[in-house]
Coordinates of C-alpha atoms and ligand atoms in Angstrom, one line a residue:
M26 CA -48.4 91.7 -66.1
P27 CA -48.4 92.0 -62.3
P28 CA -51.7 90.7 -60.8
Q29 CA -52.7 94.0 -59.3
E30 CA -52.7 95.7 -62.7
A31 CA -54.5 92.7 -64.2
A32 CA -57.3 93.0 -61.7
L33 CA -59.3 95.6 -63.7
P34 CA -62.9 95.8 -62.8
S35 CA -64.9 93.7 -65.1
S36 CA -67.1 95.6 -67.5
G37 CA -69.7 93.0 -68.1
V38 CA -71.1 89.7 -67.0
Y39 CA -68.9 87.5 -69.2
P40 CA -66.2 85.8 -67.2
D41 CA -62.8 87.4 -67.0
L42 CA -61.5 84.2 -65.5
D43 CA -62.3 80.5 -65.4
V44 CA -61.6 80.3 -61.7
V45 CA -61.3 82.6 -58.7
V46 CA -59.7 80.9 -55.7
I47 CA -60.0 82.4 -52.2
G48 CA -56.9 81.8 -50.2
A49 CA -53.2 81.1 -50.9
G50 CA -52.4 78.4 -48.3
F51 CA -51.8 74.7 -49.1
S52 CA -55.2 74.5 -50.8
G53 CA -55.1 77.7 -52.8
L54 CA -51.6 77.0 -54.1
R55 CA -52.4 73.4 -55.1
M56 CA -55.7 74.6 -56.8
L57 CA -53.8 77.3 -58.8
Y58 CA -51.4 74.7 -60.0
E59 CA -54.2 72.3 -60.9
A60 CA -56.1 75.1 -62.8
R61 CA -53.1 76.1 -64.7
S62 CA -52.1 72.6 -65.7
R63 CA -55.6 72.3 -67.2
G64 CA -55.2 75.5 -69.2
L65 CA -57.7 77.4 -67.0
T66 CA -57.2 81.0 -66.2
A67 CA -57.2 81.5 -62.5
R68 CA -56.7 84.2 -59.9
V69 CA -56.0 83.7 -56.2
L70 CA -57.2 86.3 -53.8
E71 CA -55.3 86.3 -50.5
A72 CA -55.9 88.5 -47.5
A73 CA -52.4 88.2 -46.2
S74 CA -49.2 89.7 -47.7
D75 CA -47.7 86.4 -48.6
V76 CA -48.6 82.8 -49.2
G77 CA -49.1 80.3 -46.3
G78 CA -52.6 80.7 -45.0
T79 CA -52.8 79.3 -41.5
W80 CA -49.0 79.0 -41.5
Y81 CA -48.8 82.7 -42.3
F82 CA -51.0 83.8 -39.4
N83 CA -50.3 81.3 -36.7
R84 CA -46.7 82.3 -36.1
Y85 CA -46.8 82.1 -32.3
P86 CA -43.8 80.7 -30.5
G87 CA -43.8 76.9 -30.6
A88 CA -46.2 76.6 -33.6
R89 CA -45.4 73.4 -35.6
T90 CA -47.4 70.6 -37.2
D91 CA -48.8 67.6 -35.4
S92 CA -48.3 65.6 -38.6
E93 CA -45.0 64.1 -39.6
S94 CA -43.2 66.2 -42.1
W95 CA -42.7 63.5 -44.7
A96 CA -46.4 63.4 -45.3
Y97 CA -47.2 67.0 -44.5
C98 CA -46.4 68.1 -48.0
F99 CA -47.5 67.8 -51.6
G100 CA -47.0 64.6 -53.6
F101 CA -47.9 65.8 -57.1
D102 CA -44.4 66.5 -58.3
K103 CA -41.5 64.2 -57.8
R104 CA -38.8 66.9 -58.3
L105 CA -40.5 69.0 -55.6
Q106 CA -40.2 66.0 -53.2
E107 CA -36.6 65.4 -54.2
D108 CA -35.4 69.0 -53.7
W109 CA -37.0 69.7 -50.4
D110 CA -35.4 68.6 -47.1
W111 CA -37.5 68.5 -43.9
P112 CA -35.3 69.2 -40.9
E113 CA -37.5 67.7 -38.2
R114 CA -40.1 65.1 -37.5
Y115 CA -42.7 67.8 -37.0
P116 CA -41.8 71.0 -39.0
S117 CA -42.0 74.3 -37.2
Q118 CA -44.2 77.1 -38.5
P119 CA -41.2 78.9 -40.2
Q120 CA -40.2 75.6 -41.9
V121 CA -43.7 75.0 -43.2
L122 CA -44.0 78.6 -44.4
S123 CA -40.6 78.3 -46.2
Y124 CA -41.9 75.1 -47.9
L125 CA -45.0 76.9 -49.1
R126 CA -43.0 79.9 -50.3
H127 CA -40.7 77.4 -52.1
V128 CA -43.7 75.8 -53.8
A129 CA -45.1 79.2 -54.9
D130 CA -41.7 80.2 -56.4
R131 CA -40.8 76.8 -57.9
F132 CA -44.1 76.8 -59.9
D133 CA -44.1 80.5 -60.5
L134 CA -47.5 80.8 -58.8
R135 CA -47.2 84.3 -57.4
R136 CA -48.0 86.0 -60.7
D137 CA -51.6 84.8 -60.3
I138 CA -51.9 85.6 -56.6
Q139 CA -53.2 88.9 -55.5
F140 CA -52.1 89.6 -51.9
D141 CA -53.5 92.0 -49.3
T142 CA -56.9 91.3 -50.9
R143 CA -59.8 90.2 -48.7
V144 CA -63.0 89.0 -50.4
R145 CA -66.1 91.0 -49.3
S146 CA -68.7 89.1 -51.3
A147 CA -69.3 86.4 -53.9
V148 CA -72.6 86.3 -55.6
F149 CA -73.8 83.8 -58.2
D150 CA -75.3 85.5 -61.3
E151 CA -77.9 82.9 -62.4
E152 CA -78.6 84.5 -65.7
H153 CA -75.0 84.2 -66.9
D154 CA -73.7 81.4 -64.7
V155 CA -70.9 83.4 -63.3
W156 CA -69.6 84.4 -59.9
V157 CA -69.2 88.1 -59.2
V158 CA -66.6 88.5 -56.6
T159 CA -66.0 91.8 -54.9
T160 CA -63.0 92.6 -52.7
E161 CA -62.6 95.0 -49.8
R162 CA -60.4 97.1 -52.1
G163 CA -63.4 97.6 -54.3
E164 CA -62.4 95.4 -57.2
R165 CA -65.0 93.3 -59.0
L166 CA -64.0 90.0 -60.7
V167 CA -66.3 87.8 -62.8
S168 CA -65.4 84.2 -63.0
R169 CA -67.2 81.0 -64.2
H170 CA -66.1 79.1 -61.1
L171 CA -65.4 79.9 -57.5
V172 CA -63.1 77.8 -55.3
S173 CA -63.0 78.4 -51.5
A174 CA -59.5 77.5 -50.3
S175 CA -59.9 79.7 -47.2
G176 CA -59.1 77.2 -44.6
L177 CA -60.9 75.0 -42.0
L178 CA -59.4 76.7 -39.0
S179 CA -58.7 80.3 -40.1
V180 CA -61.3 82.6 -38.5
P181 CA -60.1 83.0 -34.9
Y182 CA -62.6 83.2 -32.0
E183 CA -62.1 86.7 -30.8
P184 CA -61.7 87.2 -27.0
P185 CA -65.3 87.8 -25.9
F186 CA -64.3 90.1 -22.9
P187 CA -66.0 93.5 -22.9
R188 CA -63.3 95.3 -21.0
L189 CA -60.3 93.9 -22.9
S190 CA -59.5 97.4 -24.3
S191 CA -59.0 98.6 -20.7
F192 CA -56.0 96.2 -20.2
R193 CA -52.8 98.2 -19.7
G194 CA -50.4 95.4 -20.7
E195 CA -49.8 93.7 -24.0
W196 CA -52.2 91.1 -25.4
Y197 CA -52.0 88.7 -28.3
M198 CA -54.0 86.1 -30.1
T199 CA -52.1 82.9 -31.1
A200 CA -53.9 83.0 -34.5
R201 CA -53.0 86.6 -35.2
W202 CA -49.4 86.6 -33.9
P203 CA -47.3 89.7 -34.7
H204 CA -44.3 89.5 -37.0
E205 CA -42.1 91.1 -34.5
P206 CA -40.7 88.9 -31.7
V207 CA -42.6 89.1 -28.4
D208 CA -40.5 89.1 -25.3
F209 CA -41.8 87.3 -22.2
A210 CA -38.6 87.6 -20.2
G211 CA -39.3 88.7 -16.6
K212 CA -43.0 89.3 -17.3
R213 CA -46.1 87.9 -15.7
V214 CA -47.9 86.1 -18.5
A215 CA -51.5 84.8 -18.6
V216 CA -52.5 82.2 -21.2
I217 CA -56.2 81.5 -21.7
G218 CA -56.9 78.3 -23.7
T219 CA -55.3 74.9 -23.6
G220 CA -56.1 73.5 -27.1
A221 CA -53.4 72.6 -29.6
S222 CA -52.2 76.2 -29.9
G223 CA -52.0 76.9 -26.1
V224 CA -50.3 73.6 -25.5
Q225 CA -47.5 74.4 -28.0
L226 CA -47.0 77.9 -26.7
I227 CA -47.1 77.3 -22.9
P228 CA -43.7 75.5 -22.5
I229 CA -42.0 78.1 -24.6
V230 CA -43.4 81.0 -22.5
A231 CA -42.7 79.2 -19.3
A232 CA -39.0 79.1 -20.2
T233 CA -38.5 82.9 -19.9
A234 CA -41.6 84.4 -18.1
A235 CA -41.2 85.5 -14.5
R236 CA -44.6 83.9 -13.9
L237 CA -47.0 82.0 -16.2
T238 CA -50.6 81.5 -15.2
V239 CA -52.5 79.0 -17.4
F240 CA -56.3 79.2 -17.4
Q241 CA -57.8 75.8 -18.2
R242 CA -61.5 75.2 -18.7
T243 CA -61.4 71.6 -20.1
A244 CA -58.5 69.3 -19.5
N245 CA -57.6 67.4 -22.8
Y246 CA -55.4 64.4 -23.5
I247 CA -52.0 65.9 -24.5
L248 CA -50.0 63.2 -26.2
P249 CA -46.2 63.5 -26.2
A250 CA -45.0 64.6 -29.7
R251 CA -41.5 63.3 -29.4
N252 CA -40.1 65.5 -32.0
Y253 CA -36.5 64.9 -33.3
V254 CA -34.1 66.3 -35.9
L255 CA -34.0 64.2 -39.0
H256 CA -30.4 63.2 -39.9
D257 CA -29.1 62.9 -43.4
A258 CA -29.7 59.1 -43.7
Q259 CA -33.3 59.6 -42.5
R260 CA -33.9 62.4 -45.0
Q261 CA -32.4 60.3 -47.8
A262 CA -34.6 57.3 -46.8
I263 CA -37.7 59.5 -46.9
K264 CA -36.9 60.7 -50.4
A265 CA -36.1 57.2 -51.7
N266 CA -39.4 55.8 -50.3
Y267 CA -41.9 58.4 -51.3
D268 CA -43.9 56.0 -53.5
A269 CA -44.3 53.7 -50.5
I270 CA -45.1 56.6 -48.2
W271 CA -48.0 57.8 -50.4
E272 CA -49.2 54.3 -50.7
Q273 CA -49.2 53.9 -46.9
V274 CA -51.0 57.3 -46.5
R275 CA -53.7 56.2 -49.0
R276 CA -54.5 53.1 -46.9
Q277 CA -54.4 54.9 -43.5
A278 CA -57.7 56.0 -41.8
M279 CA -56.4 59.5 -41.2
G280 CA -54.1 59.8 -44.2
M281 CA -51.0 59.5 -42.0
P282 CA -47.8 57.7 -42.9
M283 CA -48.5 54.9 -40.4
N284 CA -49.7 51.3 -40.4
P285 CA -52.9 50.1 -38.9
A286 CA -52.5 48.2 -35.6
N287 CA -54.3 45.3 -37.1
R288 CA -55.7 44.4 -33.7
V289 CA -58.5 45.5 -31.4
L290 CA -58.6 45.5 -27.6
G291 CA -60.2 42.1 -27.3
D292 CA -57.5 40.4 -29.4
V293 CA -54.9 40.6 -26.6
S294 CA -54.6 40.0 -22.8
P295 CA -54.8 42.8 -20.2
E296 CA -51.0 42.6 -19.7
E297 CA -50.4 43.1 -23.4
H298 CA -52.7 46.2 -23.3
Q299 CA -50.4 48.1 -21.1
R300 CA -47.3 47.0 -23.1
I301 CA -48.9 48.1 -26.4
L302 CA -50.1 51.5 -25.0
E303 CA -46.6 52.1 -23.5
A304 CA -45.0 51.5 -26.9
G305 CA -47.5 53.8 -28.5
W306 CA -46.8 56.5 -25.9
E307 CA -43.1 56.2 -26.5
E308 CA -43.5 56.4 -30.3
G309 CA -45.3 59.6 -29.7
G310 CA -47.8 61.7 -31.6
F311 CA -50.9 60.3 -33.1
R312 CA -49.2 56.9 -33.2
Y313 CA -50.5 56.5 -29.6
F314 CA -54.0 55.9 -30.9
L315 CA -53.4 55.0 -34.5
E316 CA -50.9 52.2 -34.1
T317 CA -52.0 50.6 -30.8
F318 CA -55.7 49.5 -31.1
D319 CA -57.8 50.0 -34.2
D320 CA -61.0 50.3 -32.1
I321 CA -60.0 53.2 -29.8
F322 CA -62.5 55.6 -31.4
V323 CA -65.4 53.2 -31.8
N324 CA -65.2 50.9 -28.7
P325 CA -65.9 52.8 -25.4
E326 CA -64.0 50.1 -23.5
S327 CA -60.9 50.4 -25.6
N328 CA -61.1 54.2 -25.5
A329 CA -61.5 54.2 -21.7
L330 CA -58.4 52.1 -21.3
A331 CA -56.3 54.3 -23.6
A332 CA -57.7 57.4 -21.7
E333 CA -56.9 56.0 -18.3
F334 CA -53.4 55.2 -19.5
V335 CA -52.9 58.9 -20.3
R336 CA -54.3 60.0 -16.9
N337 CA -51.8 57.7 -15.2
K338 CA -49.0 59.2 -17.2
I339 CA -50.1 62.7 -16.1
R340 CA -50.1 61.6 -12.5
T341 CA -46.6 60.2 -12.9
I342 CA -45.2 63.2 -14.7
V343 CA -46.8 66.1 -12.7
R344 CA -45.3 66.2 -9.2
D345 CA -48.1 68.2 -7.4
P346 CA -51.1 65.7 -7.1
A347 CA -53.7 68.5 -7.1
T348 CA -52.3 70.0 -10.3
A349 CA -52.1 66.5 -11.9
E350 CA -55.8 65.8 -11.1
L351 CA -56.8 69.2 -12.7
L352 CA -54.8 68.2 -15.8
C353 CA -56.6 64.8 -16.0
P354 CA -59.5 64.8 -18.5
K355 CA -62.8 63.9 -16.8
P356 CA -64.4 60.5 -17.4
D357 CA -67.2 62.0 -19.6
H358 CA -64.5 63.1 -22.1
P359 CA -63.5 60.2 -24.3
L360 CA -60.0 60.3 -25.8
G361 CA -60.5 62.0 -29.2
A362 CA -63.9 63.7 -28.5
K363 CA -61.9 66.9 -28.7
R364 CA -58.9 66.9 -31.0
P365 CA -56.0 65.6 -28.9
P366 CA -53.1 68.1 -29.1
L367 CA -49.4 67.0 -29.2
G368 CA -47.3 68.3 -26.4
H369 CA -43.6 69.2 -26.3
F370 CA -42.9 68.7 -22.6
Y371 CA -46.3 70.1 -21.8
Y372 CA -47.1 68.3 -18.6
E373 CA -43.5 68.7 -17.4
T374 CA -44.0 72.4 -17.6
F375 CA -46.4 72.3 -14.6
N376 CA -43.5 71.1 -12.5
R377 CA -41.8 74.5 -12.8
D378 CA -42.0 76.9 -9.9
N379 CA -43.0 79.8 -12.1
V380 CA -46.1 78.1 -13.6
E381 CA -49.5 77.9 -12.1
L382 CA -52.6 76.2 -13.4
V383 CA -56.0 77.8 -12.7
D384 CA -59.1 75.7 -13.2
V385 CA -61.8 77.9 -14.7
S386 CA -64.3 75.0 -15.4
G387 CA -66.6 76.1 -12.6
N388 CA -65.4 79.7 -12.1
A389 CA -65.3 81.2 -15.6
V390 CA -63.0 83.9 -16.9
D391 CA -65.4 86.8 -16.4
D392 CA -63.5 89.7 -17.9
I393 CA -60.2 91.4 -18.4
T394 CA -59.4 94.3 -16.2
P395 CA -56.8 97.1 -16.6
T396 CA -54.3 94.9 -14.7
G397 CA -55.1 91.3 -15.5
V398 CA -57.7 88.5 -15.7
R399 CA -60.8 88.4 -13.4
L400 CA -62.8 85.3 -12.7
A401 CA -66.5 85.0 -12.0
D402 CA -65.9 84.8 -8.2
G403 CA -64.0 88.1 -8.3
T404 CA -60.5 86.6 -8.0
E405 CA -58.0 88.6 -10.0
Y406 CA -54.7 87.5 -11.5
E407 CA -52.4 90.3 -12.4
A408 CA -50.6 90.0 -15.8
D409 CA -48.2 92.1 -17.9
V410 CA -49.1 90.0 -21.0
I411 CA -52.2 88.0 -21.9
V412 CA -52.3 85.5 -24.7
F413 CA -55.6 84.2 -26.0
A414 CA -55.4 80.8 -27.5
M415 CA -59.2 80.3 -27.7
G416 CA -59.6 78.5 -31.0
F417 CA -61.5 79.1 -34.2
D418 CA -64.9 79.4 -35.8
A419 CA -63.9 76.1 -37.4
M420 CA -64.9 74.5 -40.7
T421 CA -67.6 77.0 -41.7
G422 CA -66.3 80.3 -40.3
S423 CA -64.2 81.3 -43.3
L424 CA -67.3 81.0 -45.6
T425 CA -70.1 82.2 -43.3
S426 CA -68.0 85.3 -42.5
V427 CA -68.1 86.3 -46.2
D428 CA -71.3 87.3 -48.1
V429 CA -71.4 84.2 -50.3
R430 CA -74.8 83.9 -52.2
G431 CA -75.9 81.1 -54.4
R432 CA -79.1 80.6 -56.4
G433 CA -82.1 82.8 -55.3
G434 CA -79.7 84.9 -53.2
V435 CA -79.5 82.4 -50.5
T436 CA -76.4 82.9 -48.3
I437 CA -74.1 80.1 -47.2
A438 CA -74.8 81.2 -43.6
E439 CA -78.5 80.7 -44.2
K440 CA -77.9 77.4 -46.0
W441 CA -76.0 76.1 -43.1
R442 CA -78.1 77.5 -40.3
G443 CA -78.7 73.9 -39.1
G444 CA -75.0 73.0 -39.5
P445 CA -72.9 72.4 -42.6
R446 CA -74.3 70.2 -45.4
T447 CA -72.1 69.4 -48.4
H448 CA -71.6 66.8 -51.1
L449 CA -68.2 65.1 -50.4
A450 CA -67.1 68.3 -48.7
L451 CA -66.5 69.7 -52.2
T452 CA -69.8 71.3 -53.2
V453 CA -73.1 72.6 -51.9
D454 CA -76.6 72.4 -53.6
E455 CA -78.0 75.8 -54.6
F456 CA -74.4 77.0 -55.0
P457 CA -73.6 76.2 -58.7
N458 CA -70.0 76.3 -59.9
F459 CA -68.8 76.6 -56.3
F460 CA -66.2 74.3 -54.9
M461 CA -64.4 74.0 -51.5
I462 CA -61.1 72.6 -50.6
A463 CA -60.8 71.5 -47.0
G464 CA -64.4 72.5 -46.5
P465 CA -66.8 71.2 -43.9
Q466 CA -67.3 67.4 -43.8
I467 CA -63.8 66.6 -45.1
P468 CA -62.4 63.5 -43.4
F469 CA -60.7 63.9 -40.1
A470 CA -57.3 63.5 -41.6
N471 CA -53.9 64.9 -42.4
A472 CA -54.6 68.2 -44.3
P473 CA -52.2 68.2 -47.3
V474 CA -53.2 64.7 -48.4
M475 CA -56.9 65.7 -48.4
I476 CA -56.1 68.9 -50.3
E477 CA -54.5 67.2 -53.3
P478 CA -57.4 64.9 -54.3
A479 CA -59.8 67.7 -53.7
A480 CA -57.9 70.1 -56.1
E481 CA -57.7 67.3 -58.7
W482 CA -61.4 66.5 -58.4
I483 CA -62.4 70.1 -58.7
G484 CA -60.1 70.5 -61.8
E485 CA -61.7 67.4 -63.3
A486 CA -65.2 68.7 -62.5
I487 CA -64.5 72.0 -64.2
S488 CA -62.9 70.4 -67.2
Y489 CA -65.8 68.0 -67.6
T490 CA -68.3 70.8 -67.4
R491 CA -66.5 72.8 -70.1
E492 CA -65.8 69.8 -72.4
H493 CA -69.5 68.9 -72.4
G494 CA -70.5 72.4 -73.4
H495 CA -72.0 73.3 -70.0
T496 CA -71.6 76.4 -68.0
R497 CA -73.2 75.2 -64.8
I498 CA -72.5 72.3 -62.4
E499 CA -74.4 71.7 -59.2
P500 CA -74.9 68.7 -56.9
T501 CA -78.4 67.4 -56.4
A502 CA -80.0 68.1 -53.1
Q503 CA -80.5 64.4 -52.7
A504 CA -76.7 63.8 -53.0
V505 CA -76.1 66.4 -50.3
T506 CA -78.6 64.8 -48.0
A507 CA -77.2 61.4 -48.6
Y508 CA -73.6 62.5 -47.8
N509 CA -74.8 64.4 -44.7
E510 CA -76.6 61.2 -43.5
Q511 CA -73.4 59.3 -44.1
C512 CA -71.4 61.8 -42.1
E513 CA -73.9 61.5 -39.2
T514 CA -73.9 57.7 -39.3
F515 CA -70.1 57.5 -39.2
F516 CA -70.0 60.1 -36.4
N517 CA -72.6 58.4 -34.3
A518 CA -70.6 55.1 -34.6
T519 CA -67.7 56.7 -32.8
V520 CA -67.2 58.1 -29.3
F521 CA -67.0 61.6 -30.7
P522 CA -70.6 62.7 -30.0
A523 CA -69.6 63.2 -26.4
G524 CA -67.7 66.2 -27.8
E525 CA -70.9 68.1 -28.0
K526 CA -71.1 68.6 -24.3
I527 CA -67.4 69.5 -23.9
R528 CA -67.4 72.2 -26.7
S529 CA -65.6 70.3 -29.4
W530 CA -65.1 72.2 -32.7
F531 CA -65.9 68.9 -34.5
V532 CA -69.6 69.8 -34.1
G533 CA -69.3 73.6 -33.9
A534 CA -69.8 73.5 -30.1
N535 CA -66.8 75.6 -29.2
I536 CA -68.4 78.9 -30.4
P537 CA -71.3 80.2 -28.3
G538 CA -74.5 80.4 -30.5
K539 CA -73.0 78.6 -33.5
P540 CA -75.3 75.9 -35.1
H541 CA -74.2 72.4 -34.3
G542 CA -73.7 69.9 -37.0
V543 CA -71.3 67.1 -38.0
A544 CA -68.4 69.0 -39.5
L545 CA -66.2 66.1 -40.3
Y546 CA -66.4 62.8 -42.1
F547 CA -65.3 59.9 -39.8
G548 CA -65.6 57.1 -42.4
G549 CA -61.8 57.0 -43.0
Y550 CA -59.6 58.6 -45.6
P551 CA -59.5 55.6 -47.9
N552 CA -63.3 55.3 -48.1
Y553 CA -63.6 59.0 -48.7
I554 CA -61.1 58.9 -51.5
R555 CA -62.8 55.9 -53.1
E556 CA -66.1 57.9 -53.1
V557 CA -64.5 61.0 -54.5
R558 CA -62.8 59.0 -57.3
Q559 CA -66.0 57.1 -58.1
E560 CA -67.9 60.3 -58.5
A561 CA -65.4 61.7 -61.0
E562 CA -64.8 58.4 -62.9
E563 CA -68.6 57.7 -63.3
G564 CA -69.1 61.1 -64.8
F565 CA -70.4 63.2 -61.9
T566 CA -73.7 61.3 -61.7
H567 CA -74.9 63.2 -58.6
Y568 CA -74.6 66.5 -60.5
R569 CA -76.9 68.5 -62.7
F570 CA -75.4 70.4 -65.7
S571 CA -76.8 73.1 -67.9
A572 CA -75.6 75.9 -70.2
V573 CA -76.4 79.5 -70.8
R574 CA -77.3 80.2 -74.4
D575 CA -74.6 82.6 -75.5
A576 CA -71.8 81.6 -73.2
R577 CA -68.5 83.1 -74.4
P578 CA -65.2 81.7 -73.6
S579 CA -63.3 83.5 -70.8
V580 CA -60.8 86.1 -71.9
G581 CA -58.2 84.9 -69.4
V582 CA -56.5 88.0 -68.0
A583 CA -54.7 86.0 -65.5
G584 CA -51.8 83.7 -66.2
S585 CA -51.1 85.6 -69.4
Ligands
LIG606 O1 -58.3 75.9 -30.3 P1 -59.2 74.9 -29.4 P2 -56.7 75.7 -30.8 N1 -62.7 80.8 -21.2 O2 -60.6 75.1 -29.8 C1 -60.5 77.6 -24.5 C2 -55.6 73.0 -35.1 N2 -54.3 73.3 -34.7 O3 -56.4 76.9 -31.6 O4 -61.9 73.3 -24.1 C3 -61.7 79.9 -21.0 O5 -58.7 73.5 -29.5 C4 -61.0 76.3 -24.7 O6 -61.6 75.7 -23.6 P3 -62.7 74.5 -23.7 C5 -56.1 71.6 -34.4 O7 -56.8 70.9 -35.3 C6 -53.3 72.5 -35.1 O8 -55.9 75.4 -29.7 O9 -63.7 74.9 -24.7 N3 -61.2 79.1 -22.0 C7 -59.8 75.5 -25.2 O10 -59.0 75.1 -24.2 C8 -56.8 72.1 -33.2 O11 -57.7 71.2 -32.7 C9 -52.1 72.7 -34.6 O12 -63.2 74.4 -22.3 C10 -61.8 79.2 -23.2 C11 -59.1 76.7 -26.0 O13 -59.6 77.9 -25.6 C12 -57.5 73.4 -33.8 O14 -56.5 74.0 -34.6 C13 -51.8 73.8 -33.8 C14 -62.8 80.1 -23.4 C15 -59.4 76.6 -27.5 O15 -58.9 75.3 -28.0 C16 -57.9 74.4 -32.7 O16 -56.8 74.5 -31.8 C17 -52.8 74.6 -33.4 C18 -63.3 80.9 -22.4 N4 -64.3 81.8 -22.5 C19 -54.1 74.4 -33.8 N5 -63.1 80.0 -24.7 C20 -51.0 71.8 -35.1 O17 -51.1 71.0 -36.0 C21 -62.3 79.1 -25.3 N6 -61.5 78.6 -24.3 C22 -49.9 71.7 -34.3

C-alpha cells in the first residue's frame, strides 16, 4: 500500500505504529532500517520530496562533505559497502544524495516514508503512553514511540533584514538552494557569511561572476581540504579494508578514519613543531589538527601555535597584505572555537581581481536595499544577486520549531529554555518514549558514525521496553543532570568556551536571543560510545519504565 494511502487518521488512542520517525536523511533512513529489522512498524515523515535531509536542501554550488568519503557512510551492511564506489576524497552534494537514494532503494525504505509531509506537532498522551503526531497536511498518527531524526543543522537562520523584499535582484539562501541552476556569469554577486557553507560557495561564484563581494564578520581558520579523485586501486583498497577503517573510526576522538598523533606539543622541539604542522597542512582537512598534536584543543599553547601557523599561511597565500590581515582570525579566537571549515582554494580566491572582501565586524550589514547591501555607516554595495550563507539554528532548532510536548504539556522549547539538556544526546526527561538521533549533546564527530550507534541503541531501548511488558521508557532527571554536567566539564576543559564571544553555534551563540548551553559532547567519540553501550548492556539502569493497563499491540499499518 503506498504510504500516503496508509496514513489514515487514527480513530483512537491505540498506536497505529510502533515508531514515527521525523526526517529521512542519514538518521531517518538508518532508524527505519533498524526498526524494520526488529519487526517494528514505522513510518518516516519527511518535509522534502525525496530522501537526503541536509543533503537534499543544501544543494548550493560547491557543497560537499568535510569528512572523508570512506567513513561518511553506513557500516551496517557489508554488501552496501561493496557495491558503492566513492569517486572523491570528499563527496559532493550530488554524490552524497545519490548514495542516500541508493540506500533507500536498496533496502526498499521508500514504502514507509511519507514525503512532502511536515510535522506540525507531537504531543505525548500520558494516559495511553502514545505520541499523537499531527502533520501540516492535517493527518494524525498515533505511535508508541517518536524518534526525531530531523537534523542538527537543518533549520536555517533566515536573513534578518527588514527590507529584503525590496531587493530588485535575485537572492538565495545556501541552505534552501533552488533545484534549477543559478547563473552568476557576468553578475555582481554579494555573499554574506563565511562559515563552512560560504567558504565552499565563494570560489565557485568567483569563477564566473563579474564581481564578487564577500561580507565577513568573523575571520575563521579555513583549512585546505585537498580533495582528490579516488582511482580504482584506492577504491578497491577502501573496500578491502572496511573492517580496519571502522576499527580506526571507533578509536578516533572525532570518529574519523585517522590515527591519533600520539604526541603533544611538549614532546618535540620547536623546529619539529613547524615540520609537523606543515605535514598536517599538506595532508589537508581535519588531519591538520587531528594528526599533528593531540593537545591542540586542550592546551592553549599548542592551539596558539597551530593558529599562528594558519595565519602565516594566509599571509603567504593572499597577495594583498590588508586583505590577508582581514582574513586572519583574531588572537581571541582559538582554532576550533568555531567549527573550522575546509576550503577548496578559498584564500587563493581573494587574489582574483573580481573579488573584494568587506569587513563588517565593526560596521554591520544594516539592511538590504532595492539595489544591494547597505552597511551601518551608510556605505552601499550594489548587487544583482545576494547569497545568504548565515548558518543554522543548530542542534535544537529542528525540535524547538515544532510543537513537541511531553508530560504535563511541557514543550521542548520550555524544557530547553536554559540550553539543551539530554541523556546521552538520545533522550530527555519528561519526554517519555521520545528519542533523538544526532540530537543536542552528541559528540563533536563525523555524523554517520554517530548515527549508527544511536539508531541501534534506540532500537534496543524500544525492544527492551516491549519485551519487558512496558509501554513507557523515560530517563531519570538525575541521569540528564549528570550527563549535562559531564558535557559542561568536557567543554570547559577545552579552548572552545571562547566560542561564546565569537558567536559559535557550539553553544547556540550564533542566533540572536537563543539560550546558550553546551550543545556538544567533547569527551571524544570512543568514550561516548562506551557510555552508550554500557547503558544498553546494563539494562537501561538510568531509565524508568511503566505500563498502561490495557495496552494493545500496535496494528502496524506501515511496512505491510
Ligand atoms: O554557518 P556558520 P554555515 N551579518 O554559522 C555570518 C555544517 N556544514 O552554514 O561568524 C554578517 O558557520 C557568520 O558570521 P559570524 C558545519 O558543521 C558543513 O556556514 O557569526 N554575517 C558566519 O560567517 C558548519 O559549522 C558543511 O561573525 C553574518 C556565517 O554567517 C555548520 O554547518 C558545509 C550575520 C554563518 O556561518 C554551519 O555552517 C556547510 C550578519 N548579521 C555547513 N549573521 C560540510 O561538511 C551571520 N553571519 C562541508
